[in-house]
């Protein structure tokens, strides 16, 4: 049984960072809303309570049923978590007299296990409106700052600790060391969570969940669904059937190339080659949301049609990853809740049980698992690609001719990025920052071409032309939430522009998008 730490989320914007730090230490953890504590079985080694935008006195502020674990398991309350511990056990929480945001110096009086090996004066990051004015009976101060007397405390006689600052954020210099002390010294974790151990335990749990049942999975060519498929294939072999849909909006040659790689990997995959269905449904549709909906609906219809042919299919597998789960679940007090297409939708219609082997992994962990499964780097290192494919990169109406123009221009751009040697330029790989990027494609997080609906004048030979401009887009990002445009070398831009205009019929002008997100977005629609 994989040992784990539960993080009970009360809606802080940085809860995911607690998870990240623990995973980096090799400790498996799960984030759950603080109002929905999962069964606490023998695998749970400790509990961390996150911060929250709420005050403990707010109406509807998150509450936690401490009777389930306090005194029985190690606990670390962070910020709101610390205030809630003080408030619920007889301490006093109130508005702070002075501003408690930003850097502060922590003076450690009683290092104990939590601050073992940490300098007695160290920088921490504070971010709270309320403060703990007095501690519960039986609790003692471990550390203070100039403005916050009870910056860290513990309950005597039990492994319950609390800190009002944020150890998970980068600005808390010794934050990782504090979390390491909590996980290893206080909770007794071993820190042996690795991609290989994840694969071993996932294969076992997939077999347990699915038994001899049949599973279907929609492959997109992207990293998540590919890793999910290979993991399931390892667990249940030919009881897994994958469906890869050609919607006519994939990159040039992508359907045949990726289908061939899937077959090479030994996957039982059906290619649903139905571009005409999508292109005819998109005729005359120009509104971006209407395009997305049309493509989404057609995808479900296609998938449904092929899946029904698989006799006895009882399970639907999805490549849902952790950020999708967290964004879709939502937590009381959290300020933004987003729905995601992977979670919900298909199953109600099809009456299948869901299998989501990657639902507890972050993107970079999915890639590490994929590498450990032996998936080729060309697939693991692929740039993210939007679900509606090139449909959202053809501004205006999607026609077969305009798809052809965009596929050709995109092909020149992506091949050019792959061919541009950048070894020795000191660029890191976007999909694995621990290694150097060998070419521009690897250094970029996402790249593509956008086809505009306007035409402009040009001259070719002795003739005047009146054709489309295309936009090149290349960004670096960590999660797509924010992004910076990439400073592509001028010689590369010059060559790629020349190649596109010379080789792609229908294009006479190339521009480069130099907008960051925010305020722009990565895609144009
Ligand atoms: P934006 O354009 O919002 O994109 O900055 C952020 C990331 O999301 C991808 N994207 C989509 N993915 N369906 C998807 O599955 C969509 O409709 C969609 N729109 C944008 C985009 O490619 C980028 O990686």
Short mmCIF file of C-alpha atoms and ligand atoms in Angstrom, two decimals:
data_model
loop_
_atom_site.label_atom_id
_atom_site.label_comp_id
_atom_site.label_asym_id
_atom_site.label_seq_id
_atom_site.Cartn_x
_atom_site.Cartn_y
_atom_site.Cartn_z
CA UNK A 1 0.00 0.00 0.00
CA UNK A 2 1.54 3.34 -1.05
CA UNK A 3 2.10 5.54 2.00
CA UNK A 4 0.58 8.98 1.63
CA UNK A 5 -0.05 12.35 3.17
CA UNK A 6 -3.52 13.87 2.83
CA UNK A 7 -3.75 17.57 2.11
CA UNK A 8 -7.08 18.99 3.18
CA UNK A 9 -7.76 21.99 0.97
CA UNK A 10 -9.70 24.95 2.31
CA UNK A 11 -9.39 26.91 -0.94
CA UNK A 12 -5.93 28.48 -0.86
CA UNK A 13 -4.48 29.46 -4.23
CA UNK A 14 -1.22 27.67 -3.34
CA UNK A 15 -2.53 24.31 -2.08
CA UNK A 16 -1.20 22.58 -5.20
CA UNK A 17 2.27 23.79 -4.30
CA UNK A 18 2.15 21.81 -1.05
CA UNK A 19 1.44 18.75 -3.18
CA UNK A 20 4.25 19.58 -5.57
CA UNK A 21 6.81 20.00 -2.80
CA UNK A 22 5.88 16.67 -1.20
CA UNK A 23 5.95 14.82 -4.53
CA UNK A 24 9.38 16.33 -5.20
CA UNK A 25 10.46 14.75 -1.92
CA UNK A 26 9.23 11.37 -3.18
CA UNK A 27 6.18 11.43 -0.90
CA UNK A 28 2.84 10.55 -2.48
CA UNK A 29 0.04 12.89 -1.43
CA UNK A 30 -3.57 13.58 -2.32
CA UNK A 31 -5.49 16.83 -2.12
CA UNK A 32 -9.10 16.62 -0.94
CA UNK A 33 -11.59 19.37 -0.08
CA UNK A 34 -11.41 19.92 3.69
CA UNK A 35 -15.15 19.29 3.96
CA UNK A 36 -14.90 15.88 2.26
CA UNK A 37 -12.28 13.90 4.12
CA UNK A 38 -11.76 10.48 2.50
CA UNK A 39 -11.57 7.30 4.63
CA UNK A 40 -8.37 7.42 6.65
CA UNK A 41 -6.84 3.99 6.19
CA UNK A 42 -3.46 2.58 7.20
CA UNK A 43 -1.71 4.19 4.22
CA UNK A 44 -2.23 7.72 5.56
CA UNK A 45 0.89 8.85 7.45
CA UNK A 46 -0.09 12.45 8.13
CA UNK A 47 -2.40 15.34 7.33
CA UNK A 48 -1.69 18.87 6.14
CA UNK A 49 -4.33 21.60 6.43
CA UNK A 50 -4.04 24.24 3.70
CA UNK A 51 -4.62 27.97 3.84
CA UNK A 52 -7.85 29.66 2.71
CA UNK A 53 -9.04 33.06 1.50
CA UNK A 54 -11.57 32.96 4.40
CA UNK A 55 -11.36 34.10 8.00
CA UNK A 56 -12.39 31.49 10.58
CA UNK A 57 -15.27 33.87 11.43
CA UNK A 58 -16.64 34.13 7.88
CA UNK A 59 -20.05 32.66 7.24
CA UNK A 60 -19.59 29.43 5.31
CA UNK A 61 -15.86 29.32 6.11
CA UNK A 62 -14.46 25.78 5.69
CA UNK A 63 -14.74 23.62 8.82
CA UNK A 64 -12.85 20.42 9.46
CA UNK A 65 -13.91 17.36 11.46
CA UNK A 66 -10.76 17.14 13.61
CA UNK A 67 -12.14 14.17 15.58
CA UNK A 68 -11.23 11.94 12.61
CA UNK A 69 -7.48 12.38 13.00
CA UNK A 70 -6.24 14.94 15.56
CA UNK A 71 -4.10 13.28 18.20
CA UNK A 72 -4.10 10.03 16.19
CA UNK A 73 -1.99 11.12 13.22
CA UNK A 74 0.63 13.83 12.62
CA UNK A 75 -0.97 17.12 11.55
CA UNK A 76 0.51 20.31 10.07
CA UNK A 77 -1.81 23.31 9.88
CA UNK A 78 -0.71 26.04 7.45
CA UNK A 79 -2.02 29.63 7.68
CA UNK A 80 -5.84 29.23 7.87
CA UNK A 81 -5.21 25.60 8.90
CA UNK A 82 -3.16 26.90 11.86
CA UNK A 83 -5.81 29.48 12.74
CA UNK A 84 -8.57 26.88 12.58
CA UNK A 85 -6.60 24.61 14.92
CA UNK A 86 -6.17 27.49 17.37
CA UNK A 87 -9.80 28.62 17.03
CA UNK A 88 -11.37 25.17 17.47
CA UNK A 89 -9.30 24.17 20.51
CA UNK A 90 -9.67 27.22 22.74
CA UNK A 91 -7.18 29.72 21.32
CA UNK A 92 -8.11 33.18 20.08
CA UNK A 93 -8.00 34.35 16.49
CA UNK A 94 -8.62 37.96 15.53
CA UNK A 95 -7.74 40.68 13.04
CA UNK A 96 -4.02 41.41 13.12
CA UNK A 97 -2.91 44.85 14.24
CA UNK A 98 -0.21 45.10 11.60
CA UNK A 99 0.08 44.01 7.99
CA UNK A 100 1.17 40.41 7.70
CA UNK A 101 1.89 39.97 4.03
CA UNK A 102 5.21 39.17 2.40
CA UNK A 103 8.64 38.32 3.69
CA UNK A 104 9.31 38.11 7.42
CA UNK A 105 12.16 36.80 9.59
CA UNK A 106 11.29 33.82 11.69
CA UNK A 107 13.12 33.34 15.00
CA UNK A 108 13.01 29.74 16.09
CA UNK A 109 12.89 29.25 19.86
CA UNK A 110 12.16 25.53 20.01
CA UNK A 111 13.30 23.67 16.88
CA UNK A 112 11.93 20.24 17.88
CA UNK A 113 11.48 17.92 14.90
CA UNK A 114 9.75 20.42 12.61
CA UNK A 115 12.65 22.89 12.49
CA UNK A 116 15.48 20.42 13.00
CA UNK A 117 18.59 21.46 11.06
CA UNK A 118 17.11 24.85 10.13
CA UNK A 119 18.99 28.08 11.05
CA UNK A 120 17.49 29.80 14.11
CA UNK A 121 16.72 32.90 12.01
CA UNK A 122 15.25 32.30 8.56
CA UNK A 123 13.06 34.02 5.96
CA UNK A 124 9.38 32.99 5.70
CA UNK A 125 6.40 34.17 3.62
CA UNK A 126 3.33 35.46 5.43
CA UNK A 127 -0.06 36.09 3.88
CA UNK A 128 -2.93 36.48 6.30
CA UNK A 129 -5.42 39.05 7.56
CA UNK A 130 -6.26 37.42 10.88
CA UNK A 131 -3.70 36.31 13.40
CA UNK A 132 -3.56 33.94 16.36
CA UNK A 133 -3.77 36.14 19.43
CA UNK A 134 -3.58 33.34 22.01
CA UNK A 135 -2.86 29.62 21.81
CA UNK A 136 -5.08 26.78 23.00
CA UNK A 137 -4.25 25.31 26.37
CA UNK A 138 -1.47 22.75 26.08
CA UNK A 139 -0.01 24.36 22.96
CA UNK A 140 3.38 26.05 22.99
CA UNK A 141 5.15 28.53 20.74
CA UNK A 142 7.94 27.17 18.54
CA UNK A 143 8.82 30.29 16.57
CA UNK A 144 7.89 33.97 16.17
CA UNK A 145 8.44 36.92 13.84
CA UNK A 146 8.69 40.60 14.84
CA UNK A 147 4.93 41.03 14.23
CA UNK A 148 3.59 37.54 14.84
CA UNK A 149 4.22 36.03 18.25
CA UNK A 150 2.53 32.69 17.51
CA UNK A 151 4.06 32.14 14.06
CA UNK A 152 4.60 28.42 14.74
CA UNK A 153 3.29 26.26 17.58
CA UNK A 154 2.55 22.69 18.54
CA UNK A 155 0.16 20.84 20.79
CA UNK A 156 2.17 19.18 23.55
CA UNK A 157 1.94 15.39 23.80
CA UNK A 158 0.70 14.89 20.23
CA UNK A 159 2.26 15.38 16.77
CA UNK A 160 0.07 18.36 15.88
CA UNK A 161 1.99 21.34 14.47
CA UNK A 162 0.89 24.63 13.00
CA UNK A 163 2.57 27.48 11.13
CA UNK A 164 0.98 30.78 10.14
CA UNK A 165 3.44 31.32 7.27
CA UNK A 166 3.53 29.34 3.98
CA UNK A 167 6.34 26.74 3.88
CA UNK A 168 5.22 25.65 0.38
CA UNK A 169 6.08 28.93 -1.37
CA UNK A 170 9.50 29.57 -2.80
CA UNK A 171 10.08 32.72 -0.69
CA UNK A 172 10.12 30.64 2.50
CA UNK A 173 13.79 29.82 2.17
CA UNK A 174 13.75 26.68 4.31
CA UNK A 175 10.16 25.72 3.39
CA UNK A 176 11.09 22.47 1.67
CA UNK A 177 13.30 21.50 4.62
CA UNK A 178 10.34 22.10 6.97
CA UNK A 179 8.02 19.96 4.83
CA UNK A 180 10.74 17.30 4.62
CA UNK A 181 11.01 17.29 8.43
CA UNK A 182 7.24 16.98 8.72
CA UNK A 183 7.00 14.15 6.18
CA UNK A 184 10.10 12.15 7.16
CA UNK A 185 10.81 12.96 10.83
CA UNK A 186 7.27 13.47 12.10
CA UNK A 187 5.11 11.31 9.79
CA UNK A 188 7.81 8.67 9.23
CA UNK A 189 7.41 8.60 5.44
CA UNK A 190 10.12 6.84 3.48
CA UNK A 191 9.99 9.01 0.36
CA UNK A 192 10.08 6.05 -1.99
CA UNK A 193 7.39 7.22 -4.40
CA UNK A 194 8.90 7.00 -7.88
CA UNK A 195 7.51 6.51 -11.41
CA UNK A 196 8.41 2.82 -11.17
CA UNK A 197 6.56 2.38 -7.87
CA UNK A 198 3.61 4.29 -9.31
CA UNK A 199 3.48 1.97 -12.34
CA UNK A 200 3.63 -1.11 -10.13
CA UNK A 201 0.83 0.02 -7.81
CA UNK A 202 -1.32 1.35 -10.70
CA UNK A 203 -1.09 -1.90 -12.63
CA UNK A 204 -2.26 -3.74 -9.51
CA UNK A 205 -5.15 -1.38 -8.86
CA UNK A 206 -6.28 -1.34 -12.52
CA UNK A 207 -6.37 -5.16 -12.47
CA UNK A 208 -8.35 -5.07 -9.24
CA UNK A 209 -10.85 -2.51 -10.56
CA UNK A 210 -11.33 -3.96 -14.03
CA UNK A 211 -10.80 -7.71 -13.55
CA UNK A 212 -11.62 -9.43 -16.85
CA UNK A 213 -13.73 -6.49 -18.01
CA UNK A 214 -13.21 -4.69 -21.29
CA UNK A 215 -12.00 -1.12 -21.39
CA UNK A 216 -12.20 1.48 -24.14
CA UNK A 217 -10.08 4.62 -24.32
CA UNK A 218 -10.04 7.63 -26.64
CA UNK A 219 -6.50 8.38 -27.79
CA UNK A 220 -5.74 11.94 -28.86
CA UNK A 221 -2.08 11.63 -29.77
CA UNK A 222 -1.28 13.73 -26.69
CA UNK A 223 0.91 12.73 -23.75
CA UNK A 224 -1.82 12.02 -21.18
CA UNK A 225 -3.99 9.65 -23.18
CA UNK A 226 -0.90 7.89 -24.58
CA UNK A 227 0.57 7.26 -21.12
CA UNK A 228 -2.83 6.11 -19.82
CA UNK A 229 -3.14 3.69 -22.74
CA UNK A 230 0.32 2.18 -22.28
CA UNK A 231 -0.25 1.78 -18.54
CA UNK A 232 -3.60 0.07 -19.12
CA UNK A 233 -2.08 -2.09 -21.83
CA UNK A 234 0.53 -3.24 -19.33
CA UNK A 235 -2.20 -4.07 -16.83
CA UNK A 236 -4.86 -5.71 -19.02
CA UNK A 237 -3.38 -6.16 -22.52
CA UNK A 238 -5.94 -6.82 -25.24
CA UNK A 239 -8.90 -6.20 -22.99
CA UNK A 240 -8.10 -2.56 -23.75
CA UNK A 241 -9.32 -1.13 -27.07
CA UNK A 242 -8.21 2.37 -28.01
CA UNK A 243 -10.00 4.62 -30.49
CA UNK A 244 -8.06 7.34 -32.29
CA UNK A 245 -10.30 9.72 -34.25
CA UNK A 246 -9.18 11.55 -37.36
CA UNK A 247 -11.34 14.68 -37.30
CA UNK A 248 -9.66 16.08 -40.39
CA UNK A 249 -8.14 18.84 -38.26
CA UNK A 250 -5.03 17.06 -37.04
CA UNK A 251 -1.57 18.16 -38.07
CA UNK A 252 -0.24 17.13 -41.47
CA UNK A 253 0.24 13.31 -41.62
CA UNK A 254 -0.45 13.08 -37.87
CA UNK A 255 -3.22 10.51 -38.12
CA UNK A 256 -1.16 7.98 -40.07
CA UNK A 257 2.14 8.65 -38.23
CA UNK A 258 0.71 8.54 -34.72
CA UNK A 259 -1.52 5.55 -35.49
CA UNK A 260 1.56 3.68 -36.71
CA UNK A 261 3.48 4.56 -33.51
CA UNK A 262 0.56 3.32 -31.41
CA UNK A 263 0.52 0.04 -33.27
CA UNK A 264 4.30 -0.24 -32.87
CA UNK A 265 3.83 0.08 -29.13
CA UNK A 266 1.60 -2.97 -29.20
CA UNK A 267 -1.63 -1.10 -28.49
CA UNK A 268 -4.91 -2.52 -29.67
CA UNK A 269 -6.04 0.61 -31.53
CA UNK A 270 -8.81 1.39 -33.99
CA UNK A 271 -8.34 4.39 -36.28
CA UNK A 272 -11.68 6.14 -36.84
CA UNK A 273 -10.90 7.92 -40.09
CA UNK A 274 -13.89 10.24 -40.55
CA UNK A 275 -12.63 13.72 -41.53
CA UNK A 276 -15.59 14.36 -43.87
CA UNK A 277 -18.09 14.08 -40.99
CA UNK A 278 -16.36 16.87 -39.12
CA UNK A 279 -15.67 19.09 -42.11
CA UNK A 280 -19.23 18.89 -43.39
CA UNK A 281 -20.63 19.70 -39.92
CA UNK A 282 -18.31 22.72 -39.74
CA UNK A 283 -19.47 24.16 -43.05
CA UNK A 284 -20.54 27.78 -42.57
CA UNK A 285 -19.68 27.80 -38.84
CA UNK A 286 -17.50 30.79 -37.91
CA UNK A 287 -18.22 31.47 -34.23
CA UNK A 288 -15.36 30.02 -32.10
CA UNK A 289 -17.64 28.53 -29.44
CA UNK A 290 -19.97 27.05 -32.06
CA UNK A 291 -16.94 25.44 -33.73
CA UNK A 292 -15.76 23.99 -30.42
CA UNK A 293 -19.23 22.61 -29.69
CA UNK A 294 -19.61 21.12 -33.18
CA UNK A 295 -16.21 19.41 -32.97
CA UNK A 296 -16.96 18.17 -29.40
CA UNK A 297 -20.36 16.79 -30.42
CA UNK A 298 -18.97 15.02 -33.47
CA UNK A 299 -16.18 13.56 -31.37
CA UNK A 300 -18.68 12.08 -28.91
CA UNK A 301 -20.85 10.72 -31.74
CA UNK A 302 -17.84 9.12 -33.46
CA UNK A 303 -16.47 7.67 -30.27
CA UNK A 304 -19.89 6.37 -29.29
CA UNK A 305 -20.41 4.76 -32.69
CA UNK A 306 -17.08 2.88 -32.59
CA UNK A 307 -17.29 2.03 -28.89
CA UNK A 308 -20.68 0.36 -29.33
CA UNK A 309 -19.07 -2.12 -31.70
CA UNK A 310 -16.80 -3.37 -28.91
CA UNK A 311 -18.79 -6.12 -27.32
CA UNK A 312 -18.98 -6.24 -23.56
CA UNK A 313 -17.15 -2.95 -22.93
CA UNK A 314 -17.81 -2.06 -19.30
CA UNK A 315 -15.24 0.65 -18.65
CA UNK A 316 -14.18 3.93 -20.18
CA UNK A 317 -10.58 4.96 -19.48
CA UNK A 318 -9.54 8.60 -19.62
CA UNK A 319 -6.21 10.39 -19.43
CA UNK A 320 -7.52 12.82 -16.81
CA UNK A 321 -4.66 14.31 -14.81
CA UNK A 322 -4.57 16.00 -11.43
CA UNK A 323 -5.01 19.65 -12.44
CA UNK A 324 -8.18 18.59 -14.35
CA UNK A 325 -9.54 16.89 -11.23
CA UNK A 326 -8.77 19.79 -8.94
CA UNK A 327 -10.12 22.43 -11.33
CA UNK A 328 -13.31 20.45 -11.84
CA UNK A 329 -13.95 19.50 -8.22
CA UNK A 330 -13.74 22.92 -6.62
CA UNK A 331 -13.49 23.65 -2.94
CA UNK A 332 -15.59 25.84 -0.65
CA UNK A 333 -13.95 29.24 -0.56
CA UNK A 334 -11.82 28.77 -3.70
CA UNK A 335 -12.32 31.67 -6.06
CA UNK A 336 -12.35 29.92 -9.45
CA UNK A 337 -13.95 26.69 -10.57
CA UNK A 338 -13.49 25.48 -14.12
CA UNK A 339 -15.19 22.50 -15.74
CA UNK A 340 -13.08 20.22 -17.87
CA UNK A 341 -14.09 18.14 -20.83
CA UNK A 342 -12.39 14.99 -19.54
CA UNK A 343 -14.50 14.85 -16.39
CA UNK A 344 -18.12 13.99 -17.07
CA UNK A 345 -19.88 14.00 -20.44
CA UNK A 346 -19.39 10.67 -22.14
CA UNK A 347 -20.09 8.15 -19.39
CA UNK A 348 -23.68 9.16 -18.55
CA UNK A 349 -24.58 8.66 -22.18
CA UNK A 350 -22.78 5.37 -22.48
CA UNK A 351 -23.29 3.84 -19.08
CA UNK A 352 -19.64 2.89 -18.58
CA UNK A 353 -17.58 2.90 -15.41
CA UNK A 354 -14.63 5.28 -15.41
CA UNK A 355 -10.96 4.30 -15.11
CA UNK A 356 -8.56 7.21 -14.64
CA UNK A 357 -5.11 5.86 -13.78
CA UNK A 358 -3.37 9.26 -13.98
CA UNK A 359 -5.88 11.28 -11.98
CA UNK A 360 -3.42 11.88 -9.15
CA UNK A 361 -0.45 12.95 -11.31
CA UNK A 362 0.83 16.34 -12.35
CA UNK A 363 1.85 16.80 -16.01
CA UNK A 364 5.58 16.43 -15.47
CA UNK A 365 4.95 13.29 -13.42
CA UNK A 366 2.88 11.86 -16.30
CA UNK A 367 5.87 12.45 -18.56
CA UNK A 368 8.23 10.76 -16.07
CA UNK A 369 5.88 7.77 -15.84
CA UNK A 370 5.68 7.69 -19.66
CA UNK A 371 9.46 7.61 -19.92
CA UNK A 372 9.62 4.85 -17.30
CA UNK A 373 7.09 2.91 -19.41
CA UNK A 374 9.49 3.16 -22.36
CA UNK A 375 7.34 5.47 -24.51
CA UNK A 376 9.37 7.19 -27.21
CA UNK A 377 10.59 10.73 -26.55
CA UNK A 378 8.85 11.97 -29.75
CA UNK A 379 5.52 11.18 -28.11
CA UNK A 380 6.39 12.19 -24.53
CA UNK A 381 7.92 15.51 -25.54
CA UNK A 382 5.06 16.54 -27.87
CA UNK A 383 3.68 20.02 -27.44
CA UNK A 384 0.16 20.34 -25.99
CA UNK A 385 -2.48 20.54 -28.70
CA UNK A 386 -6.02 21.85 -28.20
CA UNK A 387 -8.91 19.34 -28.17
CA UNK A 388 -10.67 21.08 -31.12
CA UNK A 389 -7.36 20.72 -33.02
CA UNK A 390 -6.63 23.08 -35.92
CA UNK A 391 -10.32 24.08 -35.84
CA UNK A 392 -9.46 26.85 -33.37
CA UNK A 393 -6.41 27.93 -35.37
CA UNK A 394 -8.38 28.62 -38.54
CA UNK A 395 -10.01 31.93 -37.76
CA UNK A 396 -13.34 32.14 -39.56
CA UNK A 397 -14.78 29.27 -41.56
CA UNK A 398 -13.05 25.88 -41.66
CA UNK A 399 -12.93 24.63 -45.25
CA UNK A 400 -10.90 21.72 -46.69
CA UNK A 401 -8.71 24.20 -48.61
CA UNK A 402 -8.02 26.32 -45.53
CA UNK A 403 -7.22 23.17 -43.50
CA UNK A 404 -4.73 22.20 -46.22
CA UNK A 405 -3.07 25.66 -46.12
CA UNK A 406 -2.74 25.59 -42.32
CA UNK A 407 -1.49 21.99 -42.22
CA UNK A 408 1.21 22.82 -44.79
CA UNK A 409 2.34 26.03 -43.06
CA UNK A 410 2.30 24.35 -39.63
CA UNK A 411 4.34 21.46 -41.01
CA UNK A 412 7.06 23.81 -42.29
CA UNK A 413 7.16 25.66 -38.95
CA UNK A 414 7.26 22.57 -36.72
CA UNK A 415 9.83 20.79 -38.90
CA UNK A 416 11.93 23.96 -38.86
CA UNK A 417 11.81 24.12 -35.06
CA UNK A 418 12.89 20.49 -34.82
CA UNK A 419 15.71 21.02 -37.33
CA UNK A 420 17.22 24.09 -35.62
CA UNK A 421 20.11 22.84 -33.50
CA UNK A 422 20.37 24.78 -30.25
CA UNK A 423 22.83 22.66 -28.31
CA UNK A 424 25.24 24.88 -26.42
CA UNK A 425 22.75 27.78 -26.31
CA UNK A 426 21.92 27.00 -22.68
CA UNK A 427 18.22 26.38 -23.34
CA UNK A 428 16.37 23.84 -21.16
CA UNK A 429 13.90 21.28 -22.47
CA UNK A 430 10.31 22.47 -21.87
CA UNK A 431 9.11 18.93 -21.15
CA UNK A 432 12.05 18.00 -18.89
CA UNK A 433 13.92 21.04 -17.50
CA UNK A 434 16.58 18.76 -16.05
CA UNK A 435 18.05 18.32 -19.55
CA UNK A 436 19.29 20.75 -22.19
CA UNK A 437 17.10 21.37 -25.24
CA UNK A 438 18.71 19.95 -28.37
CA UNK A 439 16.54 21.90 -30.80
CA UNK A 440 14.07 24.77 -30.72
CA UNK A 441 11.06 22.44 -30.63
CA UNK A 442 12.29 20.96 -27.34
CA UNK A 443 12.93 24.42 -25.85
CA UNK A 444 9.38 25.57 -26.61
CA UNK A 445 6.33 24.65 -24.55
CA UNK A 446 3.82 25.02 -27.37
CA UNK A 447 4.04 26.19 -30.97
CA UNK A 448 1.68 26.38 -33.90
CA UNK A 449 0.46 28.44 -36.82
CA UNK A 450 -2.78 30.41 -37.06
CA UNK A 451 -4.52 31.11 -40.36
CA UNK A 452 -6.24 34.49 -40.57
CA UNK A 453 -9.49 35.17 -42.46
CA UNK A 454 -8.20 38.33 -44.19
CA UNK A 455 -6.15 38.54 -47.37
CA UNK A 456 -3.32 40.92 -48.18
CA UNK A 457 -1.48 42.00 -51.29
CA UNK A 458 1.91 40.60 -52.29
CA UNK A 459 4.06 40.23 -55.35
CA UNK A 460 5.56 37.02 -56.71
CA UNK A 461 7.66 37.17 -59.86
CA UNK A 462 5.85 39.69 -62.04
CA UNK A 463 2.45 38.94 -60.57
CA UNK A 464 0.45 40.61 -57.89
CA UNK A 465 -0.90 38.13 -55.30
CA UNK A 466 -3.85 38.44 -52.95
CA UNK A 467 -3.59 35.71 -50.36
CA UNK A 468 -3.77 34.79 -46.67
CA UNK A 469 -1.31 35.80 -43.95
CA UNK A 470 -0.36 33.21 -41.33
CA UNK A 471 0.72 33.89 -37.76
CA UNK A 472 3.50 31.94 -36.05
CA UNK A 473 3.00 31.39 -32.32
CA UNK A 474 5.63 29.94 -29.94
CA UNK A 475 5.41 30.20 -26.16
CA UNK A 476 7.10 29.05 -23.00
CA UNK A 477 4.91 28.23 -20.02
CA UNK A 478 4.69 25.76 -17.16
CA UNK A 479 1.00 24.95 -17.23
CA UNK A 480 -0.58 27.07 -19.96
CA UNK A 481 -2.12 29.42 -17.41
CA UNK A 482 0.48 32.08 -18.14
CA UNK A 483 2.85 32.17 -21.09
CA UNK A 484 5.63 34.23 -22.63
CA UNK A 485 6.36 34.50 -26.33
CA UNK A 486 9.67 32.97 -27.32
CA UNK A 487 12.51 35.13 -28.65
CA UNK A 488 13.07 32.99 -31.74
CA UNK A 489 16.39 33.64 -33.48
CA UNK A 490 16.10 36.08 -36.43
CA UNK A 491 17.85 33.68 -38.79
CA UNK A 492 15.26 31.03 -37.94
CA UNK A 493 12.35 33.46 -38.47
CA UNK A 494 13.83 34.59 -41.79
CA UNK A 495 14.21 31.03 -43.06
CA UNK A 496 10.83 29.77 -41.91
CA UNK A 497 9.02 32.80 -43.36
CA UNK A 498 10.77 32.27 -46.67
CA UNK A 499 10.03 28.53 -46.68
CA UNK A 500 6.34 29.00 -45.88
CA UNK A 501 5.78 31.67 -48.56
CA UNK A 502 7.68 29.66 -51.17
CA UNK A 503 6.22 26.26 -50.39
CA UNK A 504 2.67 26.82 -49.15
CA UNK A 505 0.19 27.68 -51.85
CA UNK A 506 -2.24 30.34 -50.64
CA UNK A 507 0.08 32.20 -48.23
CA UNK A 508 1.98 35.37 -49.14
CA UNK A 509 2.78 36.85 -45.71
CA UNK A 510 4.08 35.53 -42.36
CA UNK A 511 3.89 37.39 -39.05
CA UNK A 512 5.14 36.46 -35.57
CA UNK A 513 2.89 36.85 -32.52
CA UNK A 514 4.80 38.70 -29.76
CA UNK A 515 2.00 38.75 -27.15
CA UNK A 516 2.23 37.20 -23.69
CA UNK A 517 -0.56 35.59 -21.69
CA UNK A 518 -2.07 37.47 -19.95
CA UNK A 519 -3.35 39.72 -21.45
CA UNK A 520 -3.47 37.63 -24.65
CA UNK A 521 -4.15 33.89 -24.76
CA UNK A 522 -2.10 31.18 -26.41
CA UNK A 523 -4.73 30.27 -28.99
CA UNK A 524 -6.42 32.95 -31.06
CA UNK A 525 -9.94 31.57 -30.54
P1 LIG B 1 -5.35 29.56 -24.08
O1 LIG B 1 -5.65 29.82 -25.52
O2 LIG B 1 -6.59 29.58 -23.22
O3 LIG B 1 -4.82 28.07 -24.04
O4 LIG B 1 -4.26 30.44 -23.55
C1 LIG B 1 -4.23 27.45 -22.91
C2 LIG B 1 -3.94 25.99 -23.28
O5 LIG B 1 -5.17 25.31 -23.52
C3 LIG B 1 -5.23 24.83 -24.86
N1 LIG B 1 -6.59 25.04 -25.33
C4 LIG B 1 -7.52 24.08 -25.40
N2 LIG B 1 -7.46 22.77 -25.08
N3 LIG B 1 -9.73 22.52 -25.71
C5 LIG B 1 -8.57 21.98 -25.25
O6 LIG B 1 -8.54 20.77 -24.98
C6 LIG B 1 -9.86 23.83 -26.07
O7 LIG B 1 -10.92 24.27 -26.50
C7 LIG B 1 -8.69 24.64 -25.89
N4 LIG B 1 -8.45 25.96 -26.10
C8 LIG B 1 -7.16 26.18 -25.74
C9 LIG B 1 -4.20 25.64 -25.62
O8 LIG B 1 -3.74 24.96 -26.78
C10 LIG B 1 -3.14 25.86 -24.57
O9 LIG B 1 -2.30 24.73 -24.43
#
